[in-house]
mmCIF file of C-alpha atoms and ligand atoms in Angstrom:
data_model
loop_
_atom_site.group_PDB
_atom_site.id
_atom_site.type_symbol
_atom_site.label_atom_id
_atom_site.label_comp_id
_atom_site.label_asym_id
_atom_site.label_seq_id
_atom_site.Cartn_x
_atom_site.Cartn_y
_atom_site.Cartn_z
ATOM 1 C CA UNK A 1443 136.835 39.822 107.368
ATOM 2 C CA UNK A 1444 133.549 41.625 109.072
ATOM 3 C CA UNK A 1445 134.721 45.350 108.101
ATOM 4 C CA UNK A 1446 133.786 48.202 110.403
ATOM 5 C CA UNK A 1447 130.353 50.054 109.209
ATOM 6 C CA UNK A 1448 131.763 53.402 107.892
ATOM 7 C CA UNK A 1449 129.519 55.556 105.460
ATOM 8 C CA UNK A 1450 131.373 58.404 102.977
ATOM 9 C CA UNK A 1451 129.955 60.583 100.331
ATOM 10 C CA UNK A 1452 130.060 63.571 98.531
ATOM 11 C CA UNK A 1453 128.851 66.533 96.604
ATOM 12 C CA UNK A 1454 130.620 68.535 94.232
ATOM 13 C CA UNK A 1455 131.064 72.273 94.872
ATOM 14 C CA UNK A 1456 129.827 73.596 91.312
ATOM 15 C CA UNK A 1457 127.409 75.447 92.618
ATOM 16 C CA UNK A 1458 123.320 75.701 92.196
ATOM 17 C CA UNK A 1459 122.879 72.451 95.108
ATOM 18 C CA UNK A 1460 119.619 71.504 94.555
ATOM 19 C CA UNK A 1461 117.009 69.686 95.762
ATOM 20 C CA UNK A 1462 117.948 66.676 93.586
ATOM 21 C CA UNK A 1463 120.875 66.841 95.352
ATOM 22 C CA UNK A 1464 119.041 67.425 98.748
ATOM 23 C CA UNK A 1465 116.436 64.610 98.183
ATOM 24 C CA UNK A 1466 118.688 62.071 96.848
ATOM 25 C CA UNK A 1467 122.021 62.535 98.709
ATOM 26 C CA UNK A 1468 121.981 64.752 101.680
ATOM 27 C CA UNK A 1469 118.967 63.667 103.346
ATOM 28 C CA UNK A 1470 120.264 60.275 103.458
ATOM 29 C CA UNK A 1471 123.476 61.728 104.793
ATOM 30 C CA UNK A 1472 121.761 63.165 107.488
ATOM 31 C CA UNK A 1473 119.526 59.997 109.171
ATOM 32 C CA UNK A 1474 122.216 57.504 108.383
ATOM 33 C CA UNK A 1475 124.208 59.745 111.181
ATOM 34 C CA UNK A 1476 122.190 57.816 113.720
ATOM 35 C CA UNK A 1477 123.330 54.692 112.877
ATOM 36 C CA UNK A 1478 126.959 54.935 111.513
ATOM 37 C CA UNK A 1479 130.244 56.664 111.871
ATOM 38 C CA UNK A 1480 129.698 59.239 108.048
ATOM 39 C CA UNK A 1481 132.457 60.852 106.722
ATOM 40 C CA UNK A 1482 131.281 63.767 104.442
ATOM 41 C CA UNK A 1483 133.058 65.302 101.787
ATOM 42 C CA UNK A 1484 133.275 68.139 99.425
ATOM 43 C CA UNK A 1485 134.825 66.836 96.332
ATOM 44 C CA UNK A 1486 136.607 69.671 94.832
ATOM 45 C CA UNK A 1487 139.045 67.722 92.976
ATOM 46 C CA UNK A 1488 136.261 66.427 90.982
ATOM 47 C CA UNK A 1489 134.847 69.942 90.135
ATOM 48 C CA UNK A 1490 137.942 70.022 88.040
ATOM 49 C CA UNK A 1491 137.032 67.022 85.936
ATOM 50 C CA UNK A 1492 134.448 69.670 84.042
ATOM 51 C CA UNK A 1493 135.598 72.972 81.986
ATOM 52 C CA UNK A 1494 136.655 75.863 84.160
ATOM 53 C CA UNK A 1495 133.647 77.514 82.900
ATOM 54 C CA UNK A 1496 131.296 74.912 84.781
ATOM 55 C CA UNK A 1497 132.831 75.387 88.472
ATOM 56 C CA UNK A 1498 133.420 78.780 87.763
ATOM 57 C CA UNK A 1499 137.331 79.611 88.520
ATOM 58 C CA UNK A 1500 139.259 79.743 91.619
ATOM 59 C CA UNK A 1501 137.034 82.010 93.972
ATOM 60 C CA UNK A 1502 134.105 80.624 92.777
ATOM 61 C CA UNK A 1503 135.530 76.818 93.975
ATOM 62 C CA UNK A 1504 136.379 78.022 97.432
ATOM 63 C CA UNK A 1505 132.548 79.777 97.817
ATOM 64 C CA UNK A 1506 130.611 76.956 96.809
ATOM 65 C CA UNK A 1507 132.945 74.723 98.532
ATOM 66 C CA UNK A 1508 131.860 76.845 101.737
ATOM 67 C CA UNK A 1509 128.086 76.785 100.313
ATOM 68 C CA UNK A 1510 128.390 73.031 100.288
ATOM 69 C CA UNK A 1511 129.356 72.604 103.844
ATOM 70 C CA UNK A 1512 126.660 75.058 104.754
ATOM 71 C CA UNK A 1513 124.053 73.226 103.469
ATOM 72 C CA UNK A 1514 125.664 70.119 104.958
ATOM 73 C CA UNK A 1515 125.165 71.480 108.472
ATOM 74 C CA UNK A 1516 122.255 73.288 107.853
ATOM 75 C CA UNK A 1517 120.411 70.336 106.828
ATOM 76 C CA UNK A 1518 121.444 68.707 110.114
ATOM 77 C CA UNK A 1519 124.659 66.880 109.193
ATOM 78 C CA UNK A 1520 126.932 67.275 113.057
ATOM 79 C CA UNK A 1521 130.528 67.860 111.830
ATOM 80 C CA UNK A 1522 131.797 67.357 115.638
ATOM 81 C CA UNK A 1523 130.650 63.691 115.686
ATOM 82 C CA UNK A 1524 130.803 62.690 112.204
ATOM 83 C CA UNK A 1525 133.551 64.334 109.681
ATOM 84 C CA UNK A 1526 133.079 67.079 106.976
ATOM 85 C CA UNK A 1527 135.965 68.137 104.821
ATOM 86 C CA UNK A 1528 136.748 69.019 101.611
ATOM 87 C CA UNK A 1529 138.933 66.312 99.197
ATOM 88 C CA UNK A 1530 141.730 68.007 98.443
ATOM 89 C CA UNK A 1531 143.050 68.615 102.196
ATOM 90 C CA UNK A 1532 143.940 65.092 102.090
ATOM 91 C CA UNK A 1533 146.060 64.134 99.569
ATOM 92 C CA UNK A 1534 145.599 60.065 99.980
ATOM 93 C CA UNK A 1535 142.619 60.743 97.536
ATOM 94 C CA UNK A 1536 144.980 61.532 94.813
ATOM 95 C CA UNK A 1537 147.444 58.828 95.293
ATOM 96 C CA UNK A 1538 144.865 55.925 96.364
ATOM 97 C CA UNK A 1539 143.470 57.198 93.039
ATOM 98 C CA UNK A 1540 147.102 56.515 91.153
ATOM 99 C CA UNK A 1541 147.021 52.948 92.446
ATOM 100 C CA UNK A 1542 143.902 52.191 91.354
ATOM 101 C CA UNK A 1543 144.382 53.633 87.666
ATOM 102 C CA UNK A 1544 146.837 51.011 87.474
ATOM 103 C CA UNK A 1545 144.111 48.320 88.935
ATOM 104 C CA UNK A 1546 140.695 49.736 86.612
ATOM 105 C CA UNK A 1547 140.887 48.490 83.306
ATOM 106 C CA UNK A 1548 139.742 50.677 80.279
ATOM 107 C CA UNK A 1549 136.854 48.893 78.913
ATOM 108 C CA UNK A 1550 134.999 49.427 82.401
ATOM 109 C CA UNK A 1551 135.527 53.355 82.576
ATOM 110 C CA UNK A 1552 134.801 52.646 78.475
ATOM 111 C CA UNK A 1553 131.463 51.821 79.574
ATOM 112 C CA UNK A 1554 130.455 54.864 82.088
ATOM 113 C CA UNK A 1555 127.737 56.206 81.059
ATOM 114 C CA UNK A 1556 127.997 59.636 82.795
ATOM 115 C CA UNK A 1557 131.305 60.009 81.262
ATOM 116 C CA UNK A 1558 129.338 59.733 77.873
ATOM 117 C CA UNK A 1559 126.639 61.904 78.884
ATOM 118 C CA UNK A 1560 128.894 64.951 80.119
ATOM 119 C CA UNK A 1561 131.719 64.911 77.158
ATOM 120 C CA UNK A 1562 128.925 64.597 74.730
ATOM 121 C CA UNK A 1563 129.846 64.375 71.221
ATOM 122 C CA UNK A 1564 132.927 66.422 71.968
ATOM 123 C CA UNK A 1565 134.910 63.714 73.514
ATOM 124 C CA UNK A 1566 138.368 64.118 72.389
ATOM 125 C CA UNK A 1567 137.567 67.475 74.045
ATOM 126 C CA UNK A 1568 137.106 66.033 77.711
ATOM 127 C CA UNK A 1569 139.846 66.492 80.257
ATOM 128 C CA UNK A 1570 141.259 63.082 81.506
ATOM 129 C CA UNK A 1571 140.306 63.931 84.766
ATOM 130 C CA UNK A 1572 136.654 63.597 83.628
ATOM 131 C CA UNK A 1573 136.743 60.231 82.310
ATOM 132 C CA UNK A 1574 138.865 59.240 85.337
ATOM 133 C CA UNK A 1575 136.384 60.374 87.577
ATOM 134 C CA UNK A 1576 134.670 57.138 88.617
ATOM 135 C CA UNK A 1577 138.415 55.791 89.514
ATOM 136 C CA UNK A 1578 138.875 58.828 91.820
ATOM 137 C CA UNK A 1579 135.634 58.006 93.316
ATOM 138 C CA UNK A 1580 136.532 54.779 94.164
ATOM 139 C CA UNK A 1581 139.626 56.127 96.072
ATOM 140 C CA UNK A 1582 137.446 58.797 97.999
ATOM 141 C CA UNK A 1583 135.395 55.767 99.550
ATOM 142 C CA UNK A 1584 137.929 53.151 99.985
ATOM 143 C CA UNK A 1585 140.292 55.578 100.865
ATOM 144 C CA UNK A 1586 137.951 55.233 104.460
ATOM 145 C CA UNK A 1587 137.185 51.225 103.227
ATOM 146 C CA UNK A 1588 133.934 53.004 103.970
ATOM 147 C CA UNK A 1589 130.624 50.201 103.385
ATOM 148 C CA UNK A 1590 127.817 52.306 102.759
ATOM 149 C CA UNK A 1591 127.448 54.982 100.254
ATOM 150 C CA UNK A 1592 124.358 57.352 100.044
ATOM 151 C CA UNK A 1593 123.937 58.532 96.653
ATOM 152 C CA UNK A 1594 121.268 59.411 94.007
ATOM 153 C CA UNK A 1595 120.070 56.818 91.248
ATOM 154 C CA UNK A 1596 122.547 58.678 88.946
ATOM 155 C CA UNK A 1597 125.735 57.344 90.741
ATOM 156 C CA UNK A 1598 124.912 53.409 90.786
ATOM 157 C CA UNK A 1599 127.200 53.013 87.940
ATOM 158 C CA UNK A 1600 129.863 54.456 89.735
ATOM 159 C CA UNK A 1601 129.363 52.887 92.804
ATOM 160 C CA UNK A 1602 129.153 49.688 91.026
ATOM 161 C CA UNK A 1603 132.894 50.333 89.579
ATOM 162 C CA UNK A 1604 133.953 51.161 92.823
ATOM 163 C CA UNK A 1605 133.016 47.342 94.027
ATOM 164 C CA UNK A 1606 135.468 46.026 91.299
ATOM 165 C CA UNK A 1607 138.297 47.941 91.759
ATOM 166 C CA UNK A 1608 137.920 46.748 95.594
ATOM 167 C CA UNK A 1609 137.589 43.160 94.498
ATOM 168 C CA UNK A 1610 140.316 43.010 91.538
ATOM 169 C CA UNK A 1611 142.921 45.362 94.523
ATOM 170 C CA UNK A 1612 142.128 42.100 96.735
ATOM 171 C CA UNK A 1613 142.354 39.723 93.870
ATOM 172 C CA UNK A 1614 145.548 41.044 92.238
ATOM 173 C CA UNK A 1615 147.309 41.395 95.649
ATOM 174 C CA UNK A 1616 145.649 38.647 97.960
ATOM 175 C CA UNK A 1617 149.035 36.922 98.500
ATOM 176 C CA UNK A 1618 150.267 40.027 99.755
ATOM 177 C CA UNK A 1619 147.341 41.354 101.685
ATOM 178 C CA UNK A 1620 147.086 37.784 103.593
ATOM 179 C CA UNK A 1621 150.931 37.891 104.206
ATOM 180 C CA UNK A 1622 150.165 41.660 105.650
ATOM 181 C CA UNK A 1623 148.004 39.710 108.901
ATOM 182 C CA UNK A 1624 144.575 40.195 106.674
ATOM 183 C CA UNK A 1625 143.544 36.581 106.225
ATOM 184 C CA UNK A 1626 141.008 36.267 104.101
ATOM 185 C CA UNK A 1627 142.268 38.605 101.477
ATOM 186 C CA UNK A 1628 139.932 41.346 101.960
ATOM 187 C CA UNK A 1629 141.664 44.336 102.224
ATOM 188 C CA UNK A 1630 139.095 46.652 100.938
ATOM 189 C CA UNK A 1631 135.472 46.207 101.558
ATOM 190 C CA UNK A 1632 133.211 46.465 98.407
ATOM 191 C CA UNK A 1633 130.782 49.295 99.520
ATOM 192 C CA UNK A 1634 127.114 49.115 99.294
ATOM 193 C CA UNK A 1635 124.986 51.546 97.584
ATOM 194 C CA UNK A 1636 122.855 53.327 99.842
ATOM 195 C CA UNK A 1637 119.987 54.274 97.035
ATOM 196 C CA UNK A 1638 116.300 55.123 98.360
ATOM 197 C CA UNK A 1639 113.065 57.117 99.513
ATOM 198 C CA UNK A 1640 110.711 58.462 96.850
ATOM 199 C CA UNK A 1641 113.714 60.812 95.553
ATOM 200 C CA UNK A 1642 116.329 59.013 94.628
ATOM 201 C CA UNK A 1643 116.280 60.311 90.744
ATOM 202 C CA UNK A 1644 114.474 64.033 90.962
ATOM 203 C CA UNK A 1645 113.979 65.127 87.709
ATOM 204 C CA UNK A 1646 114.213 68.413 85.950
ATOM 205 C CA UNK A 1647 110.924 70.369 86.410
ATOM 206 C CA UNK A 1648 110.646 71.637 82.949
ATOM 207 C CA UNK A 1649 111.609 68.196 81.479
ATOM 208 C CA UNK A 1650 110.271 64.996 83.358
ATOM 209 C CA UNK A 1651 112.368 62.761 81.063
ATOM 210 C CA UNK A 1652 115.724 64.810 82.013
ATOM 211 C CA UNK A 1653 117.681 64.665 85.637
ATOM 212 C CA UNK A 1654 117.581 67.940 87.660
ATOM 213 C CA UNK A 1655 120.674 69.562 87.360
ATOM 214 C CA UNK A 1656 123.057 71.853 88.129
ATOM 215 C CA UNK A 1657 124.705 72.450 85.330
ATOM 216 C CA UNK A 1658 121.031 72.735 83.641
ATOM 217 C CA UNK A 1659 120.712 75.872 81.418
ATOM 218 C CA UNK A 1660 117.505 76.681 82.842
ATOM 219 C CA UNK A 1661 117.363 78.092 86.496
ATOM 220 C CA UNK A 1662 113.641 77.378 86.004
ATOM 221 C CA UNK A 1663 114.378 73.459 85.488
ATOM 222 C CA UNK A 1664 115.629 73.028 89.261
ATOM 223 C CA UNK A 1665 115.200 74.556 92.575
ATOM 224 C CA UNK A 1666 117.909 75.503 94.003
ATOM 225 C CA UNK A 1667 118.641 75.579 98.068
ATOM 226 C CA UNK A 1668 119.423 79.029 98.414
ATOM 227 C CA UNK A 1669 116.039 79.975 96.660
ATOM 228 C CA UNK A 1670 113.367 82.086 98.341
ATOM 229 C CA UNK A 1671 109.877 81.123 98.932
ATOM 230 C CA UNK A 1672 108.456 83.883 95.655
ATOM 231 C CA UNK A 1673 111.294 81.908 93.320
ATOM 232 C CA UNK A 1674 110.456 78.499 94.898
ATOM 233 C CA UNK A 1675 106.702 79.438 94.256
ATOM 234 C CA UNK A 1676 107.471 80.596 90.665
ATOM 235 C CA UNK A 1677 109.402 77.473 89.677
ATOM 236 C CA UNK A 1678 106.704 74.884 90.673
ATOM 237 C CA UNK A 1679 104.328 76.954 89.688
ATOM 238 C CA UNK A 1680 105.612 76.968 85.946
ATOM 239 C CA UNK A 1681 106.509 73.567 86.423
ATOM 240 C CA UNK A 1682 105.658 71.610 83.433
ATOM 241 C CA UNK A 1683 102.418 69.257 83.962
ATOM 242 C CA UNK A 1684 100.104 67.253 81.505
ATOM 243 C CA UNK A 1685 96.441 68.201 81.083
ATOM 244 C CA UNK A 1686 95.179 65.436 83.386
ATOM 245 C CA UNK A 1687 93.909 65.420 87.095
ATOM 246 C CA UNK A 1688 96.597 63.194 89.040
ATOM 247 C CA UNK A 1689 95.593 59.534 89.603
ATOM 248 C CA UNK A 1690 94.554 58.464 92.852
ATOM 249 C CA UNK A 1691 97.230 55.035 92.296
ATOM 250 C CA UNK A 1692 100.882 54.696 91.969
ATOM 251 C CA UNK A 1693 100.204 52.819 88.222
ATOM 252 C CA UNK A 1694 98.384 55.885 86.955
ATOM 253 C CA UNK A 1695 102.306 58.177 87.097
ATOM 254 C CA UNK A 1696 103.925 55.301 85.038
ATOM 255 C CA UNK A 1697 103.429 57.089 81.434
ATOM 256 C CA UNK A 1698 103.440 60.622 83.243
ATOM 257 C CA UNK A 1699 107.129 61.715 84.445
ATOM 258 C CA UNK A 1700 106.319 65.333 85.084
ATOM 259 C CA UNK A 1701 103.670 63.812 87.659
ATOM 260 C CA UNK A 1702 105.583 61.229 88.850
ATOM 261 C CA UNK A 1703 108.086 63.320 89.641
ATOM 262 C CA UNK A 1704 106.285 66.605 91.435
ATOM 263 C CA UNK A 1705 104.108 63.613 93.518
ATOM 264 C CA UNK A 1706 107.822 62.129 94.807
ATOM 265 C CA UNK A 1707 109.254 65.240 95.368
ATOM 266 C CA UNK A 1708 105.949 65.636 97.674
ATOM 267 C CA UNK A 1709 106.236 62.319 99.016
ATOM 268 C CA UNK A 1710 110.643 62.413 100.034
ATOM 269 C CA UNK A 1711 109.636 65.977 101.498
ATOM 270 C CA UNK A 1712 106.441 64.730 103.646
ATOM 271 C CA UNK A 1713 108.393 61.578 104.218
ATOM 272 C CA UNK A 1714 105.419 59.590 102.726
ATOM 273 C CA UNK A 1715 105.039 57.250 100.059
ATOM 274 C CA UNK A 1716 103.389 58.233 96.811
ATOM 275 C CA UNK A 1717 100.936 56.154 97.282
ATOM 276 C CA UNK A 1718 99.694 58.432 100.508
ATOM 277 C CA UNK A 1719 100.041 61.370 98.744
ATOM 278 C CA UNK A 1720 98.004 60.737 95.624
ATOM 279 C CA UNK A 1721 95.171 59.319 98.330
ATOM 280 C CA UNK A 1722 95.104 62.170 99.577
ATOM 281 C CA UNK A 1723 95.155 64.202 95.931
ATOM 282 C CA UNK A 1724 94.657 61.712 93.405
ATOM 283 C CA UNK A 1725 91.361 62.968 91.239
ATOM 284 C CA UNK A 1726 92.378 66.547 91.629
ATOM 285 C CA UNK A 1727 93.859 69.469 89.642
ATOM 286 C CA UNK A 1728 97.651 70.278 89.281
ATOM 287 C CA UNK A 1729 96.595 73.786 90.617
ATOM 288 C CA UNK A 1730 95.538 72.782 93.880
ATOM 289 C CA UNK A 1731 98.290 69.833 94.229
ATOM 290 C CA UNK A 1732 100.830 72.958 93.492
ATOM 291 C CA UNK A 1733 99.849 74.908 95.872
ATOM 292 C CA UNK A 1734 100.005 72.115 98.513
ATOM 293 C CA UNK A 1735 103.690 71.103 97.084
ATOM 294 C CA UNK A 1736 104.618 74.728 97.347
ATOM 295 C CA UNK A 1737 103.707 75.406 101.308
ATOM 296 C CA UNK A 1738 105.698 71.766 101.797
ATOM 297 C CA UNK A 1739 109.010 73.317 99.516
ATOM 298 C CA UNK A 1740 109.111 76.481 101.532
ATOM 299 C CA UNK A 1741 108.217 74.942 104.845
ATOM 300 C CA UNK A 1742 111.184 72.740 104.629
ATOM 301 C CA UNK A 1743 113.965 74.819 102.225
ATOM 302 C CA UNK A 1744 113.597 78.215 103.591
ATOM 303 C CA UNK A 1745 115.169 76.949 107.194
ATOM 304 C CA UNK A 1746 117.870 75.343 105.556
ATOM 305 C CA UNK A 1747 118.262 78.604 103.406
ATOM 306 C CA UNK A 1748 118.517 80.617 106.148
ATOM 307 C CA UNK A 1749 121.314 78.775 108.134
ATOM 308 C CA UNK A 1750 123.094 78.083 104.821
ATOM 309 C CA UNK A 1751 123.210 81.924 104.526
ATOM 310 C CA UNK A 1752 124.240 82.522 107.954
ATOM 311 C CA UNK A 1753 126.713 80.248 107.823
ATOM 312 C CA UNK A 1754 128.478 81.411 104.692
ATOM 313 C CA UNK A 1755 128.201 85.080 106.023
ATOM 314 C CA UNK A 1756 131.044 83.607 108.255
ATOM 315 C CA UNK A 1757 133.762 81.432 105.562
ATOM 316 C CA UNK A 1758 136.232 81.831 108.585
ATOM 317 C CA UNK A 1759 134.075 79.409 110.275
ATOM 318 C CA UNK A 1760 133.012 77.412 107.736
ATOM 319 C CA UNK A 1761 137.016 76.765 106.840
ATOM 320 C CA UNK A 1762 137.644 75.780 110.732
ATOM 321 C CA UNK A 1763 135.015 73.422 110.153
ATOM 322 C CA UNK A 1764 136.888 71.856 107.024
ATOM 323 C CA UNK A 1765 140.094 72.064 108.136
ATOM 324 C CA UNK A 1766 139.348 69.807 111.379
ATOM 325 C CA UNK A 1767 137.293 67.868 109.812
ATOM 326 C CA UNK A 1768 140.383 67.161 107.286
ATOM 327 C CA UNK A 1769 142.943 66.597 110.483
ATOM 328 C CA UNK A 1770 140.582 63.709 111.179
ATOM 329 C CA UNK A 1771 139.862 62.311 107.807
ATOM 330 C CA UNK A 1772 143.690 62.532 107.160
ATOM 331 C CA UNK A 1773 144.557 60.312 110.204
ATOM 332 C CA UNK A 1774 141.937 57.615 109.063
ATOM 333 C CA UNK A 1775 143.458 58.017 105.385
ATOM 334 C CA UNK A 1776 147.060 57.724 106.487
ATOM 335 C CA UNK A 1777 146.054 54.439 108.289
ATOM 336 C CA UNK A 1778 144.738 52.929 104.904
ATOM 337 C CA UNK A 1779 147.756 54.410 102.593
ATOM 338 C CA UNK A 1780 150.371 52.710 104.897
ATOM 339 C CA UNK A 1781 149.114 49.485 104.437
ATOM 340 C CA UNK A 1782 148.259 49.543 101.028
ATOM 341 C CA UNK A 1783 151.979 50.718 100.388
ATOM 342 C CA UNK A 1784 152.747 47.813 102.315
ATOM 343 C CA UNK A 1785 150.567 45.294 100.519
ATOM 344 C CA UNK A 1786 151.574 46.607 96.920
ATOM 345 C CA UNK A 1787 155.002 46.866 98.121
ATOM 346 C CA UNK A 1788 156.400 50.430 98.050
ATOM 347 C CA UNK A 1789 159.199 51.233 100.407
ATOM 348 C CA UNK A 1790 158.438 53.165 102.675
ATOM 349 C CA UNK A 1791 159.918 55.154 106.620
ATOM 350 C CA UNK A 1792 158.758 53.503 109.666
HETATM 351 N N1 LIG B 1290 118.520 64.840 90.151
HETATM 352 C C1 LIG B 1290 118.989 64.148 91.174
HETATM 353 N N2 LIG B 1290 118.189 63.362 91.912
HETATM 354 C C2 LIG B 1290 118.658 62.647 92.968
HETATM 355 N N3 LIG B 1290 119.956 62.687 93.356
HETATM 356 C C3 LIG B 1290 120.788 63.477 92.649
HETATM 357 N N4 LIG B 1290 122.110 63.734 92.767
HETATM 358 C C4 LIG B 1290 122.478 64.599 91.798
HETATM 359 N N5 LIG B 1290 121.445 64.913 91.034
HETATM 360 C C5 LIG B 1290 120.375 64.236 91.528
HETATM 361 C C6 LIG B 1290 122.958 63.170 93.807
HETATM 362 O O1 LIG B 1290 123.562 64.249 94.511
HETATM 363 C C7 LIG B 1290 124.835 63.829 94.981
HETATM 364 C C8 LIG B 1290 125.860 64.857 94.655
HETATM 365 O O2 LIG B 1290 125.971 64.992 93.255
HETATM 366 P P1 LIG B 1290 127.294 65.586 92.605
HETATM 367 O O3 LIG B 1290 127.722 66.766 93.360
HETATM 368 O O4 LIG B 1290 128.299 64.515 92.503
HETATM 369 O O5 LIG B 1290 126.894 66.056 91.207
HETATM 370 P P2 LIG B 1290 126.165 65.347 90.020
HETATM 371 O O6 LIG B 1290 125.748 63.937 90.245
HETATM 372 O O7 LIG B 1290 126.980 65.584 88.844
HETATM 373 O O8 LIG B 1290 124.887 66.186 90.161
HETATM 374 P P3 LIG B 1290 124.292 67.291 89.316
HETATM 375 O O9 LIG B 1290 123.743 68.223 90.314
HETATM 376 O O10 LIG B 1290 123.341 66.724 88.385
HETATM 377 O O11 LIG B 1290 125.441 68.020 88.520
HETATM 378 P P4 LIG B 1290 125.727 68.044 86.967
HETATM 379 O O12 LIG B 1290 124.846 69.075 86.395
HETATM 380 O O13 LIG B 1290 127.161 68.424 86.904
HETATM 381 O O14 LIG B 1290 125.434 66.664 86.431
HETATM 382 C C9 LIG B 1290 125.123 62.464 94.336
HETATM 383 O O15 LIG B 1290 124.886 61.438 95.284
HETATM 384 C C10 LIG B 1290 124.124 62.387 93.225
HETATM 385 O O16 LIG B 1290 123.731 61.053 92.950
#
């Protein structure tokens, strides 16, 4: 079955967005606008997954769930002809989610890597919900049988589980989804990663082996979207480097991560490839190429700082935004949990 093009992502509202996040998620969000119906979510059901100490409590969940959407629109995504909500207005996420538990086996989530990395060595210590994660993900994109899935490096993994959960759901049932008028036994579509640009994995700017983060100790390691041009200044400027000028070719960043990674944080914001931008400073000092990277940072943050602030200045507005964006996310949802209760055979009113 050709599916419909339909694009869904997320971010999670546990505050400190970053440009990580920006660069390897939300950019993408915002051209593939032009070319497909995007559903955009804030996935406050998986802030949960971490301690209450990480998302910060109730209040803090419903501002950066706000601060989320802000930066959403203020980086140019259109909530009136695409869709931005937050997850847990639409409760097919949860119970997709159910279904699919029951269609995931163990020894793929066993294998998750991020699940490893964020319980640490602490793991009879994780909730559930955090090694369930990936499963929930799955639901939040099939939920829309979206195809295409913007995300950062980090996610592939994820996105990757979410392709066989799609195929074993069409495997296990295919009797009943070709009995249900789908006749090839495709019910759900296996998404496509959307993964690219210079940015797709920005590192931490104090460590070029570690992901920028926003759970990070160090407010010094990432730069945050709501910074201001003296903190954005500060932070690259203390950035770590290596004693070398930067090569003038793309080989010469291979053993250097903390150059390779200022150079393609240069290049996603410039919309170049690296290759332009160490022609143009390849042979020079980190000093100078600073400097330059700094003007770029603020010239391109500090508008999307502003709105952000404007807009969360107003949460009465922001929650309008969410909960129409929700009406319309639910009624695309309700669609896709009617006929998978059909297919896996629940009862159900007509
Ligand atoms: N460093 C990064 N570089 C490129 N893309 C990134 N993303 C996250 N970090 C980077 C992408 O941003 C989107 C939203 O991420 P998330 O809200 O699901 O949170 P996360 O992946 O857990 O990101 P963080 O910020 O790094 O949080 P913690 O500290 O909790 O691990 C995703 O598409 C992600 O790939």
């Amino acid at each position: 079955m050709a599916f419909v093009e339909r694009v869904f992502s997320g971010v999670q509202p546990t505050g400190n967005l970053h440009l990580g996040n920006y660069l390897g998620a939300i950019v993408n969000f915002v051209k593939m606008q032009e070319t497909h119906n995007c559903i955009y979510c804030v996935v406050d059901l998986h802030a949960l997954t971490q301690p209450v100490e990480v998302w910060g409590g109730p209040s803090e969940l419903a501002r950066n769930t706000r601060e989320v959407t802000a930066a959403f629109i203020a980086a140019g995504i259109d909530p009136k002809k695409h869709i931005v909500f937050n997850q847990s207005q639409v409760s097919g996420h949860a119970e997709l989610a159910w279904i699919f538990n029951c269609v995931a086996r163990v020894g793929w989530l066993n294998r998750m890597t991020q699940f490893k990395e964020k319980a640490g060595k602490d793991r009879e210590n994780a909730s559930v919900g955090l090694y369930d994660y990936p499963v929930l993900m799955a639901a939040d994109i099939l939920l829309y049988r979206a195809t295409h899935v913007p995300v950062g490096d980090d996610q592939k993994q994820h996105l990757e589980l979410s392709r066989d959960i799609a195929q074993k759901f069409n495997n296990d049932f295919g009797d009943s989804i070709r009995g249900h008028g789908f006749n090839d036994g495709m019910y759900f579509p296996l998404p496509e990663p959307f993964i690219t640009g210079p940015a797709t994995r920005v590192m931490s700017l104090r460590d070029g082996t570690k992901k920028m983060s926003k759970s990070d100790a160090s407010d010094y390691s990432r730069i945050n979207l709501t910074d201001d041009a003296d903190t954005i200044a500060q932070k690259i400027r203390k950035a770590k480097t290596d004693p070398e000028p930067l090569p003038s070719e793309e080989k010469g960043l291979e053993p250097r991560p903390e150059a390779d990674n200022l150079v393609g944080i240069y290049a996603a914001l410039s919309e170049r490839p690296k290759a332009g931008v160490l022609r143009e400073f390849g042979g020079g000092q980190f000093s100078s190429f600073k400097n330059a990277l700094v003007e770029l940072c603020v010239a391109k943050l500090s508008p999307i700082a502003a709105e952000m602030k404007r807009l969360v200045a107003d949460p009465g507005h922001v929650d309008a935004i969410l909960i129409e964006g929700a009406d319309r996310a639910r009624a695309i949802a309700a669609e896709t949990m009617k006929a998978t209760q059909d297919i896996v055979g629940f009862v159900r009113k007509r």
